[in-house]
PDB file of C-alpha atoms in Angstrom:
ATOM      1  CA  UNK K1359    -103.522 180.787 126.296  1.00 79.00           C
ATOM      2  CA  UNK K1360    -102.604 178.246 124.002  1.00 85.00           C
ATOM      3  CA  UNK K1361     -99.491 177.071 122.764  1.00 85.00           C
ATOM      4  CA  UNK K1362     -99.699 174.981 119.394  1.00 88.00           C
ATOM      5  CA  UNK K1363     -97.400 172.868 117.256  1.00 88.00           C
ATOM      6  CA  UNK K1364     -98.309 171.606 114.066  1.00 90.00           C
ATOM      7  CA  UNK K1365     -96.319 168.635 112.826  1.00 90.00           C
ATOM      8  CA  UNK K1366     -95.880 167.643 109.621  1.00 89.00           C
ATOM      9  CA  UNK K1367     -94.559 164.255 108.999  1.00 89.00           C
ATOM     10  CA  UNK K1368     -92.732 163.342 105.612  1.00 87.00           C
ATOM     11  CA  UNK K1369     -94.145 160.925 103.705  1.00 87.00           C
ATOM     12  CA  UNK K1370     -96.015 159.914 106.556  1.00 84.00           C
ATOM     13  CA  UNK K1371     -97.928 157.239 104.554  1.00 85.00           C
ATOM     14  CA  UNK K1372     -94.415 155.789 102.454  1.00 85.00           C
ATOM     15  CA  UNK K1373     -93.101 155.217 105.744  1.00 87.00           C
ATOM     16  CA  UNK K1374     -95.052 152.753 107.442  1.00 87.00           C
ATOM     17  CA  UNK K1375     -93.125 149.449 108.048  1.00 88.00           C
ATOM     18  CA  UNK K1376     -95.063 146.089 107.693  1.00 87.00           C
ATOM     19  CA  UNK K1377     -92.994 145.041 111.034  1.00 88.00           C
ATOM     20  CA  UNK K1378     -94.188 147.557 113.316  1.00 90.00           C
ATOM     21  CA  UNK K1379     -97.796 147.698 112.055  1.00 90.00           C
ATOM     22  CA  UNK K1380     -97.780 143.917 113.075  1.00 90.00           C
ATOM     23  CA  UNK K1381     -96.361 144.715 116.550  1.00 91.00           C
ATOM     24  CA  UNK K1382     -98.861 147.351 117.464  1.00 90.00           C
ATOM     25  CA  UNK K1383    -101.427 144.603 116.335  1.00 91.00           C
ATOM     26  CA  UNK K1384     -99.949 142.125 118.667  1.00 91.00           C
ATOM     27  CA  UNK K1385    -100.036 144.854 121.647  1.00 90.00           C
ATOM     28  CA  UNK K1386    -104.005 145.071 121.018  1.00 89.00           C
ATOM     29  CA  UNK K1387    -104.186 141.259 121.420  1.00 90.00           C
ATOM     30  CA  UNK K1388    -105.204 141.288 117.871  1.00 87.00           C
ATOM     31  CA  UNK K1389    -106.802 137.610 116.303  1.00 91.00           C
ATOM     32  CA  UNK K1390    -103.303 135.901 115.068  1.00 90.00           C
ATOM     33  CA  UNK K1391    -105.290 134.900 111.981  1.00 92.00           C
ATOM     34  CA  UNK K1392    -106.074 137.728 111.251  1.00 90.00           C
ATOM     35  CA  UNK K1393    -102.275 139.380 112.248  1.00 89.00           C
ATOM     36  CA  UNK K1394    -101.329 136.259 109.683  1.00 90.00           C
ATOM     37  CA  UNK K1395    -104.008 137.804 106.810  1.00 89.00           C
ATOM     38  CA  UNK K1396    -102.837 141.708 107.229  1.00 86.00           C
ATOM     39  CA  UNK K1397     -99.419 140.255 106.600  1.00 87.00           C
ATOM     40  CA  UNK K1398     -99.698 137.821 103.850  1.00 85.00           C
ATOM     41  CA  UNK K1399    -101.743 140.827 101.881  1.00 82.00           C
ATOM     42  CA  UNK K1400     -98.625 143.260 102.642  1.00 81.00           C
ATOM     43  CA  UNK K1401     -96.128 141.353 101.462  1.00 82.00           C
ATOM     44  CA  UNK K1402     -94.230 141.058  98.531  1.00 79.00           C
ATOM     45  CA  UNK K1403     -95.956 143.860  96.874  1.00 79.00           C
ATOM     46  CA  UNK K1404     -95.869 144.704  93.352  1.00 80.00           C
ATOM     47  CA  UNK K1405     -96.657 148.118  91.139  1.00 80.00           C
ATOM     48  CA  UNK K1406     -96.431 148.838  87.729  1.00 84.00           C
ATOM     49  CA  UNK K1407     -96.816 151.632  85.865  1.00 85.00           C
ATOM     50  CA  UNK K1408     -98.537 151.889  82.863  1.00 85.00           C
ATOM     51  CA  UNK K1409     -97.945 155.071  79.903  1.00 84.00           C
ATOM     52  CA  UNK K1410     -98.537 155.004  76.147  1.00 84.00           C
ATOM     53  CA  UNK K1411     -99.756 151.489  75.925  1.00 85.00           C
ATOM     54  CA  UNK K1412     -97.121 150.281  77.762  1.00 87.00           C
ATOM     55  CA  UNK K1413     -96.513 148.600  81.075  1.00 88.00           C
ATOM     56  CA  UNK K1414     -93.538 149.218  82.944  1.00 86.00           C
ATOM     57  CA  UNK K1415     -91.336 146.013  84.977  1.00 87.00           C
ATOM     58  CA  UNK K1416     -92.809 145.108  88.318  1.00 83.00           C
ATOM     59  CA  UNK K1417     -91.608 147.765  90.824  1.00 81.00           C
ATOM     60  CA  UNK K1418     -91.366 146.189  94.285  1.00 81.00           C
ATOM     61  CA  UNK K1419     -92.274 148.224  97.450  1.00 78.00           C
ATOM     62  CA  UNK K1420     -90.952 147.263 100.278  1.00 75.00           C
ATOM     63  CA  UNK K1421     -92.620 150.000 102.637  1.00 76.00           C
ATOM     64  CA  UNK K1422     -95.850 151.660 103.065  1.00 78.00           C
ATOM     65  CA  UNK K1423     -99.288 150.502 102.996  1.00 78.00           C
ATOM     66  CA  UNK K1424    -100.868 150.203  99.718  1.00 76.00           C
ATOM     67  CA  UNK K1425    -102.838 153.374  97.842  1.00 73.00           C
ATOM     68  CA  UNK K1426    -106.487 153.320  98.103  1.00 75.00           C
ATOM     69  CA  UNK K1427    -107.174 150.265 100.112  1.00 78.00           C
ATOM     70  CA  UNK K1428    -109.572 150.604 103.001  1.00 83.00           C
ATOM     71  CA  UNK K1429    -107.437 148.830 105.211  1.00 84.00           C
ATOM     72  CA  UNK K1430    -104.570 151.071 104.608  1.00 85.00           C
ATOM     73  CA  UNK K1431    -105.825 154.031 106.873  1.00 86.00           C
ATOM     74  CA  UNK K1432    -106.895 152.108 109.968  1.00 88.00           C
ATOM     75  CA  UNK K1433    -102.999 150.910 109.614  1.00 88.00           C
ATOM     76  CA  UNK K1434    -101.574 153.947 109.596  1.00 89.00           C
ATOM     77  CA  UNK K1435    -103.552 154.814 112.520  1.00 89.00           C
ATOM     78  CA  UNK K1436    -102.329 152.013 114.186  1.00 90.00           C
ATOM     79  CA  UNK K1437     -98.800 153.967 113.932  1.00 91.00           C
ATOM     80  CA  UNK K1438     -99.757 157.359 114.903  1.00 91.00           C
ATOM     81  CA  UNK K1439    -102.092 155.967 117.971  1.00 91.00           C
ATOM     82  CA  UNK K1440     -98.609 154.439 119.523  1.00 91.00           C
ATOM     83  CA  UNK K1441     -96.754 157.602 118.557  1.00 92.00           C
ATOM     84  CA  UNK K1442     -99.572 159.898 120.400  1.00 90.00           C
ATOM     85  CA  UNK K1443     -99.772 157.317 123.134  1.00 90.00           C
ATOM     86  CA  UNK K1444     -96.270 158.572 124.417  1.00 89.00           C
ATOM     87  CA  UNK K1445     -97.024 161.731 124.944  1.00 91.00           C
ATOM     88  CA  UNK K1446     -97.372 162.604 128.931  1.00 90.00           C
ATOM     89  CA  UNK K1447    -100.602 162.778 130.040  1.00 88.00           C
ATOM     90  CA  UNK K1448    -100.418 165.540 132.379  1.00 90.00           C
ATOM     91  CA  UNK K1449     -99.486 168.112 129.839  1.00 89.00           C
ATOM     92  CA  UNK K1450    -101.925 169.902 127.643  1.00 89.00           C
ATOM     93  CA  UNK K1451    -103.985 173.159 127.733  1.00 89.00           C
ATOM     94  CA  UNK K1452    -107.083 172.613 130.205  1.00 89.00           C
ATOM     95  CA  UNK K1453    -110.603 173.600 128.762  1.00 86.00           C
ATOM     96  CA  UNK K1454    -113.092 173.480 131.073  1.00 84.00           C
ATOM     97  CA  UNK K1455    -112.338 169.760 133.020  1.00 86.00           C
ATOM     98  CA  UNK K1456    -110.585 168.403 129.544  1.00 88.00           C
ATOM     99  CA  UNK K1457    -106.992 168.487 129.103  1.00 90.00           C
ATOM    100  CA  UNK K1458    -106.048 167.978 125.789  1.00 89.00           C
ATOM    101  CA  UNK K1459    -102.885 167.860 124.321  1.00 90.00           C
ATOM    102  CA  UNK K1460    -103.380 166.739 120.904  1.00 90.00           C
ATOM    103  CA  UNK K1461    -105.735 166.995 118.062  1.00 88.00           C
ATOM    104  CA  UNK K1462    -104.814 164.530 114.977  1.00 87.00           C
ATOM    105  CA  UNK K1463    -107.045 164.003 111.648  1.00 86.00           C
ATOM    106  CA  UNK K1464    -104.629 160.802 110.012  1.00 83.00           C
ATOM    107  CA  UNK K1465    -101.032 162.714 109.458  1.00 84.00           C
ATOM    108  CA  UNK K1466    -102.216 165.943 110.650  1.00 86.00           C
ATOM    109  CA  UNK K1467    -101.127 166.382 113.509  1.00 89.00           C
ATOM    110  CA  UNK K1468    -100.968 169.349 116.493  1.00 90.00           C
ATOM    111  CA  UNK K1469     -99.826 169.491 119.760  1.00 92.00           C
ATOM    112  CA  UNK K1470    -101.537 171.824 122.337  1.00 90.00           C
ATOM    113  CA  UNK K1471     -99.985 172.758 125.974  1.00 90.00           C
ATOM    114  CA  UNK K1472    -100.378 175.773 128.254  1.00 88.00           C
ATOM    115  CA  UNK K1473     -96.211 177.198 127.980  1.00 87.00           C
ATOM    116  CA  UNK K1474     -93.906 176.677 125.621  1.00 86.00           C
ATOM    117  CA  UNK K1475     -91.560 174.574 127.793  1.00 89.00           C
ATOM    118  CA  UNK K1476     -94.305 171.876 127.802  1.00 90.00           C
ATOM    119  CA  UNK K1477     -95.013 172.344 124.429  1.00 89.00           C
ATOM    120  CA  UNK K1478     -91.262 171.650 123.636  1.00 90.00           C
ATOM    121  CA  UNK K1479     -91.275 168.424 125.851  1.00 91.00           C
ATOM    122  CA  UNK K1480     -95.010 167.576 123.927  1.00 92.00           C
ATOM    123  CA  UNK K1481     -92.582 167.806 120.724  1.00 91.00           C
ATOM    124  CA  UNK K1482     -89.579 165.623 121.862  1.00 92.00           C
ATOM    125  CA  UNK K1483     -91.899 162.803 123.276  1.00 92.00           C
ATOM    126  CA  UNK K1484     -93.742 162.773 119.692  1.00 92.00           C
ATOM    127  CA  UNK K1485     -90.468 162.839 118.068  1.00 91.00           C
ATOM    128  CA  UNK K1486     -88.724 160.516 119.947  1.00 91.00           C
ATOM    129  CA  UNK K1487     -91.767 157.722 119.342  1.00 92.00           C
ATOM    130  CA  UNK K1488     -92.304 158.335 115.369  1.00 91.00           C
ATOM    131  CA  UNK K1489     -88.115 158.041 114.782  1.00 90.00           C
ATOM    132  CA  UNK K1490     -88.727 154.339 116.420  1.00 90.00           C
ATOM    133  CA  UNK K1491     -91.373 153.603 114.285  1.00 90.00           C
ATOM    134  CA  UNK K1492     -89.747 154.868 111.214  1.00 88.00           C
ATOM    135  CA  UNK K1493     -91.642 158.188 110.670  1.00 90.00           C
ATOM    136  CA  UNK K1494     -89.845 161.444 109.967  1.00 90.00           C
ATOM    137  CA  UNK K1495     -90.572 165.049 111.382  1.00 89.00           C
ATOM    138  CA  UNK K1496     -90.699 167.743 108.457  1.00 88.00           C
ATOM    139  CA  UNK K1497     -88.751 170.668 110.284  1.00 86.00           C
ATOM    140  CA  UNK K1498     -89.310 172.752 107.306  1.00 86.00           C
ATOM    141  CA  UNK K1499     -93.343 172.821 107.133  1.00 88.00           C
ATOM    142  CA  UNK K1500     -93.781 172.118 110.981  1.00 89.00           C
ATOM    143  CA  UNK K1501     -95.353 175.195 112.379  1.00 88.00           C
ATOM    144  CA  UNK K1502     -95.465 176.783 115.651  1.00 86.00           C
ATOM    145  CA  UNK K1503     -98.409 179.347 116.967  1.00 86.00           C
ATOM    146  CA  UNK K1504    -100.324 180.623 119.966  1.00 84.00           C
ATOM    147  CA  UNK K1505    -103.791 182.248 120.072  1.00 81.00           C
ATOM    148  CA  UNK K1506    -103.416 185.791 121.635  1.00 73.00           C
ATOM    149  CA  UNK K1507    -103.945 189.517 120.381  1.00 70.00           C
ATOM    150  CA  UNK K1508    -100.802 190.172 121.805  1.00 72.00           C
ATOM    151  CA  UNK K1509     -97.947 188.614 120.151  1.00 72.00           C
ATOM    152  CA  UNK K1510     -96.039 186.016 122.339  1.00 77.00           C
ATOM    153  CA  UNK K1511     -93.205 184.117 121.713  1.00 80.00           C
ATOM    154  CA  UNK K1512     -93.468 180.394 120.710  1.00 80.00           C
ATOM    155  CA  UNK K1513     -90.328 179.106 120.095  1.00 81.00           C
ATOM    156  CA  UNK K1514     -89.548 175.078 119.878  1.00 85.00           C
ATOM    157  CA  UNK K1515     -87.292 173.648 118.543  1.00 84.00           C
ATOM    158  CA  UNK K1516     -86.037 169.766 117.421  1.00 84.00           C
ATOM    159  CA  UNK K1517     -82.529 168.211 116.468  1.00 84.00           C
ATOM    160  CA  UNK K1518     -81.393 172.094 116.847  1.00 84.00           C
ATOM    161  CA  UNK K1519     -83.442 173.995 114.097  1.00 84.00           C
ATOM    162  CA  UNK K1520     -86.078 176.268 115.479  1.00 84.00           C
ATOM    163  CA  UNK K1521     -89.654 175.676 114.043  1.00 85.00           C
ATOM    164  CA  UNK K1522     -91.260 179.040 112.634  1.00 82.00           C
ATOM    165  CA  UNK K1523     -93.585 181.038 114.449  1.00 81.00           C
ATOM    166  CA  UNK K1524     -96.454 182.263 112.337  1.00 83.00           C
ATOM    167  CA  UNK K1525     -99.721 184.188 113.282  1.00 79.00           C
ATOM    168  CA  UNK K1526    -101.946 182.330 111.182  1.00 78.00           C
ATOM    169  CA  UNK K1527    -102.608 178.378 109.900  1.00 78.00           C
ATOM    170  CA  UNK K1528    -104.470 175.778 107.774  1.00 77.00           C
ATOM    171  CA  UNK K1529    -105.648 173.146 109.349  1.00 79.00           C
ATOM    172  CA  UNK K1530    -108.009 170.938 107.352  1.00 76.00           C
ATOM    173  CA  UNK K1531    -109.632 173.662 105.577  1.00 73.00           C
ATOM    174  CA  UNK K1532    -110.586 176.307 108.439  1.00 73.00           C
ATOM    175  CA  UNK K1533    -107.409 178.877 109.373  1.00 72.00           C
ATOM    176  CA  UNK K1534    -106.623 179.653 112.805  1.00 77.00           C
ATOM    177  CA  UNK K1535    -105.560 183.123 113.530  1.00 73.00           C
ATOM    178  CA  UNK K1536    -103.101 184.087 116.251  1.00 71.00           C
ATOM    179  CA  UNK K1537    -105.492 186.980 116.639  1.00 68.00           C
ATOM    180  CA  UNK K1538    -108.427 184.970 117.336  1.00 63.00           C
ATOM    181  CA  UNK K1539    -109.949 187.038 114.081  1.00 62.00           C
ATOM    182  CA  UNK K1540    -113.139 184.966 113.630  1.00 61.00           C
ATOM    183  CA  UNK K1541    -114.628 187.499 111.205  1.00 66.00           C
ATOM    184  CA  UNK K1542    -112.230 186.827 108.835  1.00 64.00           C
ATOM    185  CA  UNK K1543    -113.026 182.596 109.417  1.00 66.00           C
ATOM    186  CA  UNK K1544    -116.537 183.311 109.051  1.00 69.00           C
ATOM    187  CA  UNK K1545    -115.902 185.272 105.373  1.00 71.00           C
ATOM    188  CA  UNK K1546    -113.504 182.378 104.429  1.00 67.00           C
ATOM    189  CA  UNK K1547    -116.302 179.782 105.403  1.00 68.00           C
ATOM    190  CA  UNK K1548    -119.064 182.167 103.642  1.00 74.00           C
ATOM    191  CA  UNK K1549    -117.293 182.375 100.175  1.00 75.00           C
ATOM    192  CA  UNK K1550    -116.948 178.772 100.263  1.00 72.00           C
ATOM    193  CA  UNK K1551    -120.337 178.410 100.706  1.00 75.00           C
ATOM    194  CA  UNK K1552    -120.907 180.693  98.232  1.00 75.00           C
ATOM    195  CA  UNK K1553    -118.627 178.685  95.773  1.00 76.00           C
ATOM    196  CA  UNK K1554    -121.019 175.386  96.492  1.00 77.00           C
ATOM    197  CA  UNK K1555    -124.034 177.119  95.897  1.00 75.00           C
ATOM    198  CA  UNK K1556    -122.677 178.347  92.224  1.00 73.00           C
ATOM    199  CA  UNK K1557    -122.165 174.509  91.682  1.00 75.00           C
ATOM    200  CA  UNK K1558    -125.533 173.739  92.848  1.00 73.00           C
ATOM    201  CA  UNK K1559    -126.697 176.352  90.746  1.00 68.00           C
ATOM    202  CA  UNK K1560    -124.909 175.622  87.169  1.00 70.00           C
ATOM    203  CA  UNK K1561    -126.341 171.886  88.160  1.00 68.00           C
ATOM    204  CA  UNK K1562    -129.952 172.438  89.039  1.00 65.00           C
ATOM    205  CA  UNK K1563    -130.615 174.514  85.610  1.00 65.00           C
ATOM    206  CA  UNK K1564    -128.549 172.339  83.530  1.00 65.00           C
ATOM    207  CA  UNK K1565    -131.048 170.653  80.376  1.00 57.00           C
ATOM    208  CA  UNK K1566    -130.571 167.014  82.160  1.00 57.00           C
ATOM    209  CA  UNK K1567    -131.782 168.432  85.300  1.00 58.00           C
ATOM    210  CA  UNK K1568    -135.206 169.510  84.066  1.00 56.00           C
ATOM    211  CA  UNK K1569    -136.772 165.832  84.900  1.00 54.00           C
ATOM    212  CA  UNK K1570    -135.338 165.734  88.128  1.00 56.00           C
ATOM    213  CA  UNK K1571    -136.901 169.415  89.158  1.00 54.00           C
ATOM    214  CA  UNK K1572    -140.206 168.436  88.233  1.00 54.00           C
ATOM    215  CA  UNK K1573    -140.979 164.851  89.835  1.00 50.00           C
ATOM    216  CA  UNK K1574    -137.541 164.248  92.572  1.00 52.00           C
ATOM    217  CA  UNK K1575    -139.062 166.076  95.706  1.00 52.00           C
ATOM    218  CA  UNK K1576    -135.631 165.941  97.105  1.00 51.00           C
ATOM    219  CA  UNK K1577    -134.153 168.423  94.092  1.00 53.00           C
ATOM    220  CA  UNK K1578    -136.523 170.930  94.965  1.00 52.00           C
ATOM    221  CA  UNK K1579    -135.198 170.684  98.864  1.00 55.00           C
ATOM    222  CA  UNK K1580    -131.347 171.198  97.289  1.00 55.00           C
ATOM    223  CA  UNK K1581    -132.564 174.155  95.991  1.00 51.00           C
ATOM    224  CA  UNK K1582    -134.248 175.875  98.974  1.00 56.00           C
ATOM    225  CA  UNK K1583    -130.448 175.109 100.660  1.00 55.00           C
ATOM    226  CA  UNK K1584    -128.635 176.677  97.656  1.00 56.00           C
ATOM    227  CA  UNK K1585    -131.031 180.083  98.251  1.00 58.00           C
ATOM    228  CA  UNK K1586    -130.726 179.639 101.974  1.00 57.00           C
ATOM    229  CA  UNK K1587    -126.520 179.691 101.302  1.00 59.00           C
ATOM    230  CA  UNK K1588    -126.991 182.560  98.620  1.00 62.00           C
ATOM    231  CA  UNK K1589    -128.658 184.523 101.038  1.00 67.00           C
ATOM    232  CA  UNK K1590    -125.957 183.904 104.130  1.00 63.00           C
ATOM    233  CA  UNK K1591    -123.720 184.848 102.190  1.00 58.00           C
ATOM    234  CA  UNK K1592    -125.078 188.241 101.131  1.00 64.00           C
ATOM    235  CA  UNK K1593    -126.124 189.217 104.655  1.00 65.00           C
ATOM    236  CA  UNK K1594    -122.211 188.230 105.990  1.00 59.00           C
ATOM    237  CA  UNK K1595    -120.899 190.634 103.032  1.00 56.00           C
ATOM    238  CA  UNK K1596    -123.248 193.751 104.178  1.00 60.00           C
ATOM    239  CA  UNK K1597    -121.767 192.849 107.677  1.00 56.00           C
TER     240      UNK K1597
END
């Protein structure tokens, strides 16, 4: 059985310091031109906001990586990828030959062992690596749970405060149950599905659309998907 933390980190993204992304560069033998580059472009940033016409004084930001650039993410992975690298290898929750011990998706973040005494030690480690590099556990939305129809405990705990034990949880979009209830995924997964194929539908006989239905090939394959969705969705309702 299971045994799952998910962390949430505050700010996660705010919190990245130029300094240590250059380090974990430097630890992957990274180009020193190109160390020199990701610096230069991170430094002495700038923002200003702009309301009514008018343009606010230049707002200097001293950490985090900058909003919307595409180097921005593969930074911030640098971060977590040290963080997760601390974590002991020989702890996890086996399935089949794997043992895995994390899943992470850029700040989201869960740790997976096989008791909660590992899972604890799975927390500190993590903890102890993002307070180095400047990133801050969210005690309050961190989240403990374990997969099993009969409820067992799952208490952890960090800088004294318990995390909360609860039988169900987000994670990017599809909710893990505590009870292992995958009817109730597949109905959340079939109304969004329904949901699309509304969209599809107020798009496909909208006026614009009418050239596009009669010479794209393509459109007409769009719509075969939106009936094939329609008609999952029916058939998981009469279930």
């Amino acid at each position: 059985m299971p045994y799952m933390c998910f962390v949430d980190l505050t700010k996660a993204f705010d919190r990245v310091r130029l300094a240590n992304v250059i380090e974990c560069l430097r630890e992957r033998e990274v180009l020193e031109q190109i160390v020199r580059v990701i610096k230069e472009l991170n430094t002495d940033t700038i923002a200003r906001i702009q309301s009514n016409n008018q343009t606010s004084r230049p707002i200097i930001i001293k950490n985090g990586v900058r909003q919307g650039d595409s180097l921005s993410p593969m930074l911030f992975n640098l971060i977590i990828d040290k963080i997760i690298a601390n974590l002991p290898k020989e702890l996890g929750y086996r399935m089949g030959k794997v043992l895995i011990n994390k899943i992470c998706y850029a700040d989201n973040v869960v740790l997976i062992a096989d008791s909660e005494e590992n899972l604890q030690t799975l927390l500190l480690r993590f903890d102890q690596m993002a307070e180095r590099l400047s990133m801050e556990i969210s005690l309050n939305k961190t989240k403990s749970l374990t997969t099993s129809r009969n409820y067992t405990k799952c208490e952890v705990e960090l800088r004294g405060t318990s995390t909360e034990q609860v039988s169900k949880f987000n994670y990017l979009g599809d909710e893990i149950s505590a009870l292992r209830d995958l009817k109730q995924e597949v109905r959340i997964q079939a109304m969004k599905a329904a949901r699309i194929s509304g969209c599809l539908y107020l798009i496909w006989y909208n006026k614009y659309m009418l050239a596009c239905r009669n010479y794209d090939p393509k459109c007409k394959a769009t719509v075969q998907v939106q009936h094939h969705l329609q008609r999952e969705h029916q058939q998981s309702i009469r279930a």
